[in-house]
GROMACS .gro file of N, CA and C in nm:
model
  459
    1UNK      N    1  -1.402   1.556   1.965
    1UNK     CA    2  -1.331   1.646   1.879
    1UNK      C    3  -1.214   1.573   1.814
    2UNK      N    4  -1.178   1.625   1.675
    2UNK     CA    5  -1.085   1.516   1.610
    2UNK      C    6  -0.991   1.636   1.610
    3UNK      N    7  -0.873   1.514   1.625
    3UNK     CA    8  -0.707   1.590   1.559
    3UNK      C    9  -0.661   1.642   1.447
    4UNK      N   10  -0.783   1.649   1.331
    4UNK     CA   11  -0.716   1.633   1.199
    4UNK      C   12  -0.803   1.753   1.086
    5UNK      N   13  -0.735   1.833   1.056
    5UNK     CA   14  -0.799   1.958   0.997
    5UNK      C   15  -0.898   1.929   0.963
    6UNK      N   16  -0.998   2.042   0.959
    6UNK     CA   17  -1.114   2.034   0.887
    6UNK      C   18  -1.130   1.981   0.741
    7UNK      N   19  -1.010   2.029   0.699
    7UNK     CA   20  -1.052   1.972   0.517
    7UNK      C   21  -0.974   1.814   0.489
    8UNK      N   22  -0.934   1.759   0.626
    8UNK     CA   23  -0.884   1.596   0.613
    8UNK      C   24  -1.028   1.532   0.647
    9UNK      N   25  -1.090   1.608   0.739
    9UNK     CA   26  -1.226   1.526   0.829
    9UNK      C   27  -1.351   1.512   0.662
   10UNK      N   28  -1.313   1.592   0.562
   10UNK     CA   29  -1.424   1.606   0.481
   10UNK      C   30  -1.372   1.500   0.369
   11UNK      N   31  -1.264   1.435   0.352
   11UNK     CA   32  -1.233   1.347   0.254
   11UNK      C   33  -1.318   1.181   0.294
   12UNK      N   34  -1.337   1.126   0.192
   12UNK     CA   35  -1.381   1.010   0.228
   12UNK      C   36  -1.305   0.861   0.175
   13UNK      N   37  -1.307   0.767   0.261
   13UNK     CA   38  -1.207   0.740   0.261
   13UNK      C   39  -1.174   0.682   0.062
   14UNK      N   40  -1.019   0.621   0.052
   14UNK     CA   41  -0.954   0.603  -0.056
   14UNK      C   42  -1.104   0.475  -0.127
   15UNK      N   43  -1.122   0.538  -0.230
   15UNK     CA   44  -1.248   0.424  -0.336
   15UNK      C   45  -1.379   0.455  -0.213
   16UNK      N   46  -1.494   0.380  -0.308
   16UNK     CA   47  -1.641   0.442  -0.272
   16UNK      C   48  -1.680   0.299  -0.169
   17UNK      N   49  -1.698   0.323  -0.130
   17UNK     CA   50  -1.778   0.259  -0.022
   17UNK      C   51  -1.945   0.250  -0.010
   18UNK      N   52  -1.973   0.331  -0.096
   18UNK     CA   53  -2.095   0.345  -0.130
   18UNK      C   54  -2.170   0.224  -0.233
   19UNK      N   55  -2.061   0.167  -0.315
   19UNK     CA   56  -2.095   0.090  -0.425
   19UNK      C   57  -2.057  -0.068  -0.339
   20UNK      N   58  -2.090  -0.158  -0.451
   20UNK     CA   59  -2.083  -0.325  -0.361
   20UNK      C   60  -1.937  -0.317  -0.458
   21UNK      N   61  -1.877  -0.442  -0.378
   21UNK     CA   62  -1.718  -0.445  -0.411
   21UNK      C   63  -1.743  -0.615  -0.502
   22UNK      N   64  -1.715  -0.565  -0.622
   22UNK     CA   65  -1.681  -0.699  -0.715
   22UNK      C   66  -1.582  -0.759  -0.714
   23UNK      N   67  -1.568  -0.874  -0.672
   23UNK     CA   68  -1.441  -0.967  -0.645
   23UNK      C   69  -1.411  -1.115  -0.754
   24UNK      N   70  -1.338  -1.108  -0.807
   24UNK     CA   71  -1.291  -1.233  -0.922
   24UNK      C   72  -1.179  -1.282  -0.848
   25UNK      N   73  -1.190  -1.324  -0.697
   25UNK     CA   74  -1.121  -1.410  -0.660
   25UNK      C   75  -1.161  -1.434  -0.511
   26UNK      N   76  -1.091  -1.545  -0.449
   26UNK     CA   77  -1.130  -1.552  -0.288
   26UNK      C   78  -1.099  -1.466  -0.247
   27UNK      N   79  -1.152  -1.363  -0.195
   27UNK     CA   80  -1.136  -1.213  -0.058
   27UNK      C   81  -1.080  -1.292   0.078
   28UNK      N   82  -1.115  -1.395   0.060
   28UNK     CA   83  -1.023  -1.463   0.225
   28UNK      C   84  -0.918  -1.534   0.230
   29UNK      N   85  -0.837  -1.519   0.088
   29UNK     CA   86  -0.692  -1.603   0.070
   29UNK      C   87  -0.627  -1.435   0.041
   30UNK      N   88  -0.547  -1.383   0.153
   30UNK     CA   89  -0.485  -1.270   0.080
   30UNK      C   90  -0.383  -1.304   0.033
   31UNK      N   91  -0.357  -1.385   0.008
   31UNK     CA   92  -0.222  -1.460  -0.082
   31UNK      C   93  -0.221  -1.376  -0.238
   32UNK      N   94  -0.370  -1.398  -0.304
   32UNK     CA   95  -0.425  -1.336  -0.397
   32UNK      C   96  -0.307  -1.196  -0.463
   33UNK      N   97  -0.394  -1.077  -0.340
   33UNK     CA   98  -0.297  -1.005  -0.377
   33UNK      C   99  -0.163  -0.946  -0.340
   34UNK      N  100  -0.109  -1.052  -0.264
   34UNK     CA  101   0.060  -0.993  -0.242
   34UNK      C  102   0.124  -1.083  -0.348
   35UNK      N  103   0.042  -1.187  -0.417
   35UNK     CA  104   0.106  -1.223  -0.549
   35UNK      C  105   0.049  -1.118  -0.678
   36UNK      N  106  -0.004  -1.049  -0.670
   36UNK     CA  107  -0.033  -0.936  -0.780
   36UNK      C  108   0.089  -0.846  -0.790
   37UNK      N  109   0.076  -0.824  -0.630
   37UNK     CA  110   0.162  -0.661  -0.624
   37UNK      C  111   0.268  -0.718  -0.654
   38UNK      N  112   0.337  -0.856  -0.620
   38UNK     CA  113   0.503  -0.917  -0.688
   38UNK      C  114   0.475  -0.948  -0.796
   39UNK      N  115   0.422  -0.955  -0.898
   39UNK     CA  116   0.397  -0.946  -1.028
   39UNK      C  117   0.444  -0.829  -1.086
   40UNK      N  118   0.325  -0.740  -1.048
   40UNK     CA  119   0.314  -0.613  -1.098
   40UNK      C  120   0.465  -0.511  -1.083
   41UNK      N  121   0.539  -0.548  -0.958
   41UNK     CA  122   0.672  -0.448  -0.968
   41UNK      C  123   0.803  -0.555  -0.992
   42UNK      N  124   0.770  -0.679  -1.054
   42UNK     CA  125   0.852  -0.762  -1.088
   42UNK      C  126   0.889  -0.709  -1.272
   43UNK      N  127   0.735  -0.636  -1.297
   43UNK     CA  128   0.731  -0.603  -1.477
   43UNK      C  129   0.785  -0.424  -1.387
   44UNK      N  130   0.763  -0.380  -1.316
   44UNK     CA  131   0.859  -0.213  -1.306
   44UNK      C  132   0.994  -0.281  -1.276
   45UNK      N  133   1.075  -0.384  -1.251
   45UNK     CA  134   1.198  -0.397  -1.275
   45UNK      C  135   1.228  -0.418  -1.142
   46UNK      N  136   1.115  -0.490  -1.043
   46UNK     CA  137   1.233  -0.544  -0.882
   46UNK      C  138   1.245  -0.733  -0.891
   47UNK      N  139   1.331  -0.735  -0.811
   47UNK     CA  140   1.315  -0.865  -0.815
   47UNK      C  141   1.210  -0.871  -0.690
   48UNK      N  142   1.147  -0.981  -0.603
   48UNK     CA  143   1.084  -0.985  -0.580
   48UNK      C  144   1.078  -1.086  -0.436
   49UNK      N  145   1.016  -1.101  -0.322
   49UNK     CA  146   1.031  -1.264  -0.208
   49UNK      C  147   0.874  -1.169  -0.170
   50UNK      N  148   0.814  -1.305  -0.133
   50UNK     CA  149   0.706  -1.262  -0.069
   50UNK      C  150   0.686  -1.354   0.070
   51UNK      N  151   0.620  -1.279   0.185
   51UNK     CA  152   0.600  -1.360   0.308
   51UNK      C  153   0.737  -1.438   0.385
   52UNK      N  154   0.853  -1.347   0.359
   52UNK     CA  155   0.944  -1.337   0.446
   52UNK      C  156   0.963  -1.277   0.607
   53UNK      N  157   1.033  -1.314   0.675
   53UNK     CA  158   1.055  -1.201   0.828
   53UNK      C  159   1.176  -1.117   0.809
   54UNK      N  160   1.080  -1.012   0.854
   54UNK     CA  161   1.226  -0.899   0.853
   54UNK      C  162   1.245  -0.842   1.024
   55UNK      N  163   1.299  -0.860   1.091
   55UNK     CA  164   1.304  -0.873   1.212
   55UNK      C  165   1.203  -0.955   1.307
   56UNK      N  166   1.178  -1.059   1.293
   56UNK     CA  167   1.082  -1.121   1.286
   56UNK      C  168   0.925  -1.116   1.261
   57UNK      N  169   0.912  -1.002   1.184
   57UNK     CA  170   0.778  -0.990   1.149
   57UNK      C  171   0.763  -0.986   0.982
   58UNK      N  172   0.656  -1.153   0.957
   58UNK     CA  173   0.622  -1.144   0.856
   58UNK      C  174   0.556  -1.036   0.749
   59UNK      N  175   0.650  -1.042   0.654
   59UNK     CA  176   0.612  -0.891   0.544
   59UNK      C  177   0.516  -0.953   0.450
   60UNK      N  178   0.494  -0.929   0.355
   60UNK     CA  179   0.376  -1.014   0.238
   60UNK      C  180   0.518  -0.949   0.157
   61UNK      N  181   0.538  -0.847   0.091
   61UNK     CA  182   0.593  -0.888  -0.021
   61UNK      C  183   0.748  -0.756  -0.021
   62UNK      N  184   0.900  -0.839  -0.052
   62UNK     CA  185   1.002  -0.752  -0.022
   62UNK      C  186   1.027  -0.707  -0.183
   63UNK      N  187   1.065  -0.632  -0.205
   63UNK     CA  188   1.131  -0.600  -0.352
   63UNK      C  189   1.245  -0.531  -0.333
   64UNK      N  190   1.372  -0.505  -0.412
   64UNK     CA  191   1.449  -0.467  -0.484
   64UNK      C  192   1.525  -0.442  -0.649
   65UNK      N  193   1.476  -0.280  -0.654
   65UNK     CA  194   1.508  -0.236  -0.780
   65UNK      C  195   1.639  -0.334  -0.832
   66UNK      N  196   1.643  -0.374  -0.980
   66UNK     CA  197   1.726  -0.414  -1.033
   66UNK      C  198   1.770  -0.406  -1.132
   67UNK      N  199   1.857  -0.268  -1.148
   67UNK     CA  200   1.969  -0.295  -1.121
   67UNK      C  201   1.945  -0.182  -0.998
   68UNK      N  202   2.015  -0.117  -0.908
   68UNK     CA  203   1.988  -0.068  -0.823
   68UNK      C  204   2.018   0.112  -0.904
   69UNK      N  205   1.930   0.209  -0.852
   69UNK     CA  206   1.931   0.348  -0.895
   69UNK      C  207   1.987   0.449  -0.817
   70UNK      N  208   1.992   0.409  -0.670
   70UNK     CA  209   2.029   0.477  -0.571
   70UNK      C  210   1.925   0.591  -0.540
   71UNK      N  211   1.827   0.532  -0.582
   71UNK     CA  212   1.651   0.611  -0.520
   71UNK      C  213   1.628   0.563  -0.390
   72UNK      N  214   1.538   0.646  -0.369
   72UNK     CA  215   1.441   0.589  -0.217
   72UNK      C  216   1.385   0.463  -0.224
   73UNK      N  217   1.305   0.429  -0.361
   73UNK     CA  218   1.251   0.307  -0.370
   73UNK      C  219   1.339   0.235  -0.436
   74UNK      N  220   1.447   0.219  -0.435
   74UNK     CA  221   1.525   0.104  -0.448
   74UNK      C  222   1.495  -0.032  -0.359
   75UNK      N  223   1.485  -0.021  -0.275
   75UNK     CA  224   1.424  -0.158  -0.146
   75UNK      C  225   1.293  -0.096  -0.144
   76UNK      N  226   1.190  -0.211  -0.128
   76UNK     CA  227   1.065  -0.151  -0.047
   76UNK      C  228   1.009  -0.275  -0.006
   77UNK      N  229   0.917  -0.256   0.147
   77UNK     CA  230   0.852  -0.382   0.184
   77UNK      C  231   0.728  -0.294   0.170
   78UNK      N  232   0.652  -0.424   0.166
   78UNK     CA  233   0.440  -0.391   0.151
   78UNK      C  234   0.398  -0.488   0.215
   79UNK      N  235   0.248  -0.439   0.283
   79UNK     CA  236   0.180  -0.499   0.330
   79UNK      C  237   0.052  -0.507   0.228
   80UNK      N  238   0.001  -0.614   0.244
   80UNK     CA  239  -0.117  -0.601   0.120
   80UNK      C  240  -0.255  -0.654   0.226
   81UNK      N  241  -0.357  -0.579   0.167
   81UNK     CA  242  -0.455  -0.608   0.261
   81UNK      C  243  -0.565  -0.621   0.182
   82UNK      N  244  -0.608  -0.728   0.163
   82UNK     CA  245  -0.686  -0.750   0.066
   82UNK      C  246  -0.888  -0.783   0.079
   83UNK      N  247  -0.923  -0.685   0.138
   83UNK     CA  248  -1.023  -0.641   0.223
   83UNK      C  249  -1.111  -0.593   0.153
   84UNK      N  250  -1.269  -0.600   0.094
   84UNK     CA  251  -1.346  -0.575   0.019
   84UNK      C  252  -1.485  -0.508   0.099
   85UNK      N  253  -1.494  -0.555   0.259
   85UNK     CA  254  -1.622  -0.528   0.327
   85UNK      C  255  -1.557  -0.440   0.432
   86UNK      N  256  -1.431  -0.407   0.437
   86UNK     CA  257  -1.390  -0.262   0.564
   86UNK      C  258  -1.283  -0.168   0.487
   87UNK      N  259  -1.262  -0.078   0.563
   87UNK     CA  260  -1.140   0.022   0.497
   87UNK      C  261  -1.045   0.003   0.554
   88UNK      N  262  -0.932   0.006   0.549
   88UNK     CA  263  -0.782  -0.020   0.641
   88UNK      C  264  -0.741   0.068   0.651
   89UNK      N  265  -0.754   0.090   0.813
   89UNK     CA  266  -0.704   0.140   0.952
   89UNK      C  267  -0.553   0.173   0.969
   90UNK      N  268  -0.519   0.285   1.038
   90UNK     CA  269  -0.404   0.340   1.102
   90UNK      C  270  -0.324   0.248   1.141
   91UNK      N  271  -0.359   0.133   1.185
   91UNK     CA  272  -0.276   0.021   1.250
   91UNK      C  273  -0.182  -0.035   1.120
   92UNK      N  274  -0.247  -0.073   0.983
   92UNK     CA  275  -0.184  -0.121   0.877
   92UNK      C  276  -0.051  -0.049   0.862
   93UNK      N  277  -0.102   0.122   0.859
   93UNK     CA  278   0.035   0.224   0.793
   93UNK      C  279   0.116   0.238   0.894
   94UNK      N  280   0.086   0.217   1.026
   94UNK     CA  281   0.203   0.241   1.152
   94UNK      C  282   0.284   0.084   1.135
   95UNK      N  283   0.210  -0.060   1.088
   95UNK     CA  284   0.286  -0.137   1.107
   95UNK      C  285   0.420  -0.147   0.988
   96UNK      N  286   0.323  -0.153   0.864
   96UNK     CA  287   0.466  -0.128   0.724
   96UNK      C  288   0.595   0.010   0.741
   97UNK      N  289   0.516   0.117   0.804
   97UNK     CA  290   0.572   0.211   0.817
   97UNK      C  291   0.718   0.156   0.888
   98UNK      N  292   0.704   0.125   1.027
   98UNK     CA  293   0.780   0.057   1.158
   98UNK      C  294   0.864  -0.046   1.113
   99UNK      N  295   0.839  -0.158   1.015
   99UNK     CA  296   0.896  -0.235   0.912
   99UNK      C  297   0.958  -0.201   0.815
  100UNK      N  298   0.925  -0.079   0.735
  100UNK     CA  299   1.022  -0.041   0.638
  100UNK      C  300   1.143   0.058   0.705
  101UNK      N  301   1.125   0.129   0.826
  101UNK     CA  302   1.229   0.202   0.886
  101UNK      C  303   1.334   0.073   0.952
  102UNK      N  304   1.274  -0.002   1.000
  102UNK     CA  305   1.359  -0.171   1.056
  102UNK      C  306   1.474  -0.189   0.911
  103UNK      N  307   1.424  -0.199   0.802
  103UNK     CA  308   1.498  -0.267   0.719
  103UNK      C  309   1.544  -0.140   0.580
  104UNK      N  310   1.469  -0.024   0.634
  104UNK     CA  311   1.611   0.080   0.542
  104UNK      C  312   1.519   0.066   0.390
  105UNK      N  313   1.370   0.080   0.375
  105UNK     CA  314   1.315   0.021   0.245
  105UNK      C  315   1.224   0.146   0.241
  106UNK      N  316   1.118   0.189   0.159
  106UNK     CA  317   1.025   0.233   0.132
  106UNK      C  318   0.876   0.140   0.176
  107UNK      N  319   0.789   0.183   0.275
  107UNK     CA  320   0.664   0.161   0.298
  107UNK      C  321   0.557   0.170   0.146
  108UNK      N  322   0.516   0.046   0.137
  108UNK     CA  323   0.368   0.036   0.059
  108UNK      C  324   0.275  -0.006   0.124
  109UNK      N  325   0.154   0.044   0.097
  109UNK     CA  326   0.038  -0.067   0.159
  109UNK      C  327  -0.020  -0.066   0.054
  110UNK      N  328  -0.061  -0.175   0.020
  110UNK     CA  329  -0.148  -0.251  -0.107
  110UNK      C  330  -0.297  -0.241  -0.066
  111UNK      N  331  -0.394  -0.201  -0.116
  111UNK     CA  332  -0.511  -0.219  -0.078
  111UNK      C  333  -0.606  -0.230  -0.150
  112UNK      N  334  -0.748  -0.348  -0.106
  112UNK     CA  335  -0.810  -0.365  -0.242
  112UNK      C  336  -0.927  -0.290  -0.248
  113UNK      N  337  -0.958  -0.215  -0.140
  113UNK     CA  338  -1.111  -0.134  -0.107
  113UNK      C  339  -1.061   0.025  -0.137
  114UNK      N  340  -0.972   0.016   0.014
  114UNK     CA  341  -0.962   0.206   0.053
  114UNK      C  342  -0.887   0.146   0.194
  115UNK      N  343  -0.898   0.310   0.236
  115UNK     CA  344  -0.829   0.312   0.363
  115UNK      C  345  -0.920   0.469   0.422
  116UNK      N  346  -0.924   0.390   0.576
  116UNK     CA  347  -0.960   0.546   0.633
  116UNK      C  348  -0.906   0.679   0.622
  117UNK      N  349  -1.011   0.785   0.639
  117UNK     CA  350  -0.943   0.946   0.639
  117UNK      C  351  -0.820   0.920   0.785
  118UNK      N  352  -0.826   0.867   0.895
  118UNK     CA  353  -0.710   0.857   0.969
  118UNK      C  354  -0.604   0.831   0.936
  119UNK      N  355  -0.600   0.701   0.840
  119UNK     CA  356  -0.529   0.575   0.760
  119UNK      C  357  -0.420   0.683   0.680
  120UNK      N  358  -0.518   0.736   0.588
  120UNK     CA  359  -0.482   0.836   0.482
  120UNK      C  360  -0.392   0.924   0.553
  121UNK      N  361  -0.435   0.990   0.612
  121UNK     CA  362  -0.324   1.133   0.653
  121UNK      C  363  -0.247   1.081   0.772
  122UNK      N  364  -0.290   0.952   0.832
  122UNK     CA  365  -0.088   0.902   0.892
  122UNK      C  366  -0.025   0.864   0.752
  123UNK      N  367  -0.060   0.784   0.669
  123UNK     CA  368   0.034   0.775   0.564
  123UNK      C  369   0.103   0.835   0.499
  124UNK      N  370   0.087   1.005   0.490
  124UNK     CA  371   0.148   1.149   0.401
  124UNK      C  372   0.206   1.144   0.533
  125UNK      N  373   0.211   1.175   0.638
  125UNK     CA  374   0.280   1.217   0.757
  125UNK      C  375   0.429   1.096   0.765
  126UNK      N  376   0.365   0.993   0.726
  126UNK     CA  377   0.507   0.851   0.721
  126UNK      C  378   0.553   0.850   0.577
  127UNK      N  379   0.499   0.910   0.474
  127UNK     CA  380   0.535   0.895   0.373
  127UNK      C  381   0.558   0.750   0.367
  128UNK      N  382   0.426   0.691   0.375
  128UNK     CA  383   0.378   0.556   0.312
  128UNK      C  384   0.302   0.548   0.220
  129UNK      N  385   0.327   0.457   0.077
  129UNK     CA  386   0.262   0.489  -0.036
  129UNK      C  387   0.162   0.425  -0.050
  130UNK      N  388   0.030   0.426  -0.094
  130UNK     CA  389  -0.072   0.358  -0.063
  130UNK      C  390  -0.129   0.309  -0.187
  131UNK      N  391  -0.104   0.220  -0.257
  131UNK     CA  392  -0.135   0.106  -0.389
  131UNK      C  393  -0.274   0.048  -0.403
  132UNK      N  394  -0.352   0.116  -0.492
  132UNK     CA  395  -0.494   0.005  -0.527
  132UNK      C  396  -0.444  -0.052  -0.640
  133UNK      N  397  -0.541  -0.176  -0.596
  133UNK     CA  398  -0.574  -0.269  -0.712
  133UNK      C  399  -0.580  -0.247  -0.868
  134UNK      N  400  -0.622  -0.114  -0.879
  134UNK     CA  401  -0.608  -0.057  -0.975
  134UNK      C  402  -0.456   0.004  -1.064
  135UNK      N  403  -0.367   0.048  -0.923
  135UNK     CA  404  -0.269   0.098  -0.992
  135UNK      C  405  -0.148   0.010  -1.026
  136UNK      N  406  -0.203  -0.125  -1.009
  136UNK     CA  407  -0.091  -0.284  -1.036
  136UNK      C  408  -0.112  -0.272  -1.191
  137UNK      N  409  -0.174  -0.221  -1.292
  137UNK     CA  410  -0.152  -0.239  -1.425
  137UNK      C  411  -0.155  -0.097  -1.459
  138UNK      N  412  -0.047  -0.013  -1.407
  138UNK     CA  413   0.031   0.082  -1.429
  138UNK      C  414   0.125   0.059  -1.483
  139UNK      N  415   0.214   0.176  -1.619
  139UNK     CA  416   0.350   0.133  -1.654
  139UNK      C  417   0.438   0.185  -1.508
  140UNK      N  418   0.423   0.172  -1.395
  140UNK     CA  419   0.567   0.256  -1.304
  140UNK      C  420   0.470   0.247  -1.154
  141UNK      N  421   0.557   0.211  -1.081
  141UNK     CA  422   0.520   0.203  -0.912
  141UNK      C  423   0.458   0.371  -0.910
  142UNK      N  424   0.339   0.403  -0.887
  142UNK     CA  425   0.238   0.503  -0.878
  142UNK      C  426   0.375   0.615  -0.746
  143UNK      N  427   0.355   0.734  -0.775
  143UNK     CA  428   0.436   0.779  -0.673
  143UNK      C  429   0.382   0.834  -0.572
  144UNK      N  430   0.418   0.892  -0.400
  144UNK     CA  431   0.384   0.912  -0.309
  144UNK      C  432   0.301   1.057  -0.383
  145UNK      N  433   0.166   1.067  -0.322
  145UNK     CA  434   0.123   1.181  -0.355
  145UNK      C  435   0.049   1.245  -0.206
  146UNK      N  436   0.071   1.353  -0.193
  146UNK     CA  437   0.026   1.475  -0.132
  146UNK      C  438  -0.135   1.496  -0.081
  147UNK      N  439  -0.191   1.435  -0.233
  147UNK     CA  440  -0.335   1.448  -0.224
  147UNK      C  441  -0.428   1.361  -0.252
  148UNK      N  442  -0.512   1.312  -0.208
  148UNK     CA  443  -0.628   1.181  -0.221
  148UNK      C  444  -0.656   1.181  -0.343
  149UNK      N  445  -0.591   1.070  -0.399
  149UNK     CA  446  -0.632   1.055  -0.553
  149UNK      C  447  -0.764   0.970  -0.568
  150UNK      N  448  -0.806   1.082  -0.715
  150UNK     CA  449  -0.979   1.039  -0.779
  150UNK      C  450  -0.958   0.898  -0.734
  151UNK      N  451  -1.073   0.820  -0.720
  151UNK     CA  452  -1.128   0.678  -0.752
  151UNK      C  453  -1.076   0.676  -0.912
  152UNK      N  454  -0.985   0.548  -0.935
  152UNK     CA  455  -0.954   0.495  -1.069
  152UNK      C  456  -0.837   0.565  -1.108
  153UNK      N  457  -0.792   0.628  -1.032
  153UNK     CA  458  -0.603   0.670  -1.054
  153UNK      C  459  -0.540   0.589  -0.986
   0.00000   0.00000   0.00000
């Protein structure tokens, strides 16, 4: 028996899994994309360090709004997981989550597939924001949403 309402158990997870995953780069250097995602919110206006320790645990990528707004996402650390043949697991959003409360930032997880229905609804519960590949050539850091967005938002 699962913990998690009936209408969380019926979502599937974030992007199709059903289709083969096209890749235009090495899937086993995730270097790849925690240099996207510091790209991509370097043009929304943060500056940017990637693969720093923040209490001794390596982050993939730190940002700070600049000039500062006095928002929530003014600081944010991300984890980027750049995974094409599984979905990313509860463990990802409890670890950025645990890391961004350490250092006073906003939680991202970057992801290049999806993430499990578990994955998914600890992340609304941590209010951790969950970033595809897709939403890096957005004009604006995509905002925390409520509800499992379509494939290609």
């Amino acid at each position: 028996m699962s913990d998690f309402p009936d209408e969380l158990q019926q979502i599937p997870g974030v992007g199709d899994t059903d289709e083969e995953s096209t890749v235009d780069h090495d899937p086993t250097n995730g270097r790849w994309l925690e240099r996207e995602f510091a790209t991509a919110l370097e043009g929304w206006g943060y500056l940017t360090t990637r693969n720093e320790h923040i209490f001794g645990l390596e982050t993939d990528v730190i940002g700070r709004r600049n000039p500062l707004r006095d928002e929530p996402d003014d600081f944010i650390v991300a984890e980027c997981k750049d995974w094409h043949t599984a979905l990313v697991g509860r463990q990802a959003v409890a670890s950025i989550s645990h890391r961004a409360a350490l250092a006073r930032a906003m939680p991202i997880l970057v992801v290049a597939w999806g993430v499990t229905t578990p994955a998914w609804y600890l992340a609304q519960l941590l209010d951790v924001r969950i970033v595809t590949i897709d939403d890096l050539t957005k004009e604006s850091l995509p905002p925390l949403t409520e509800h499992r967005p379509p494939r290609g938002t």
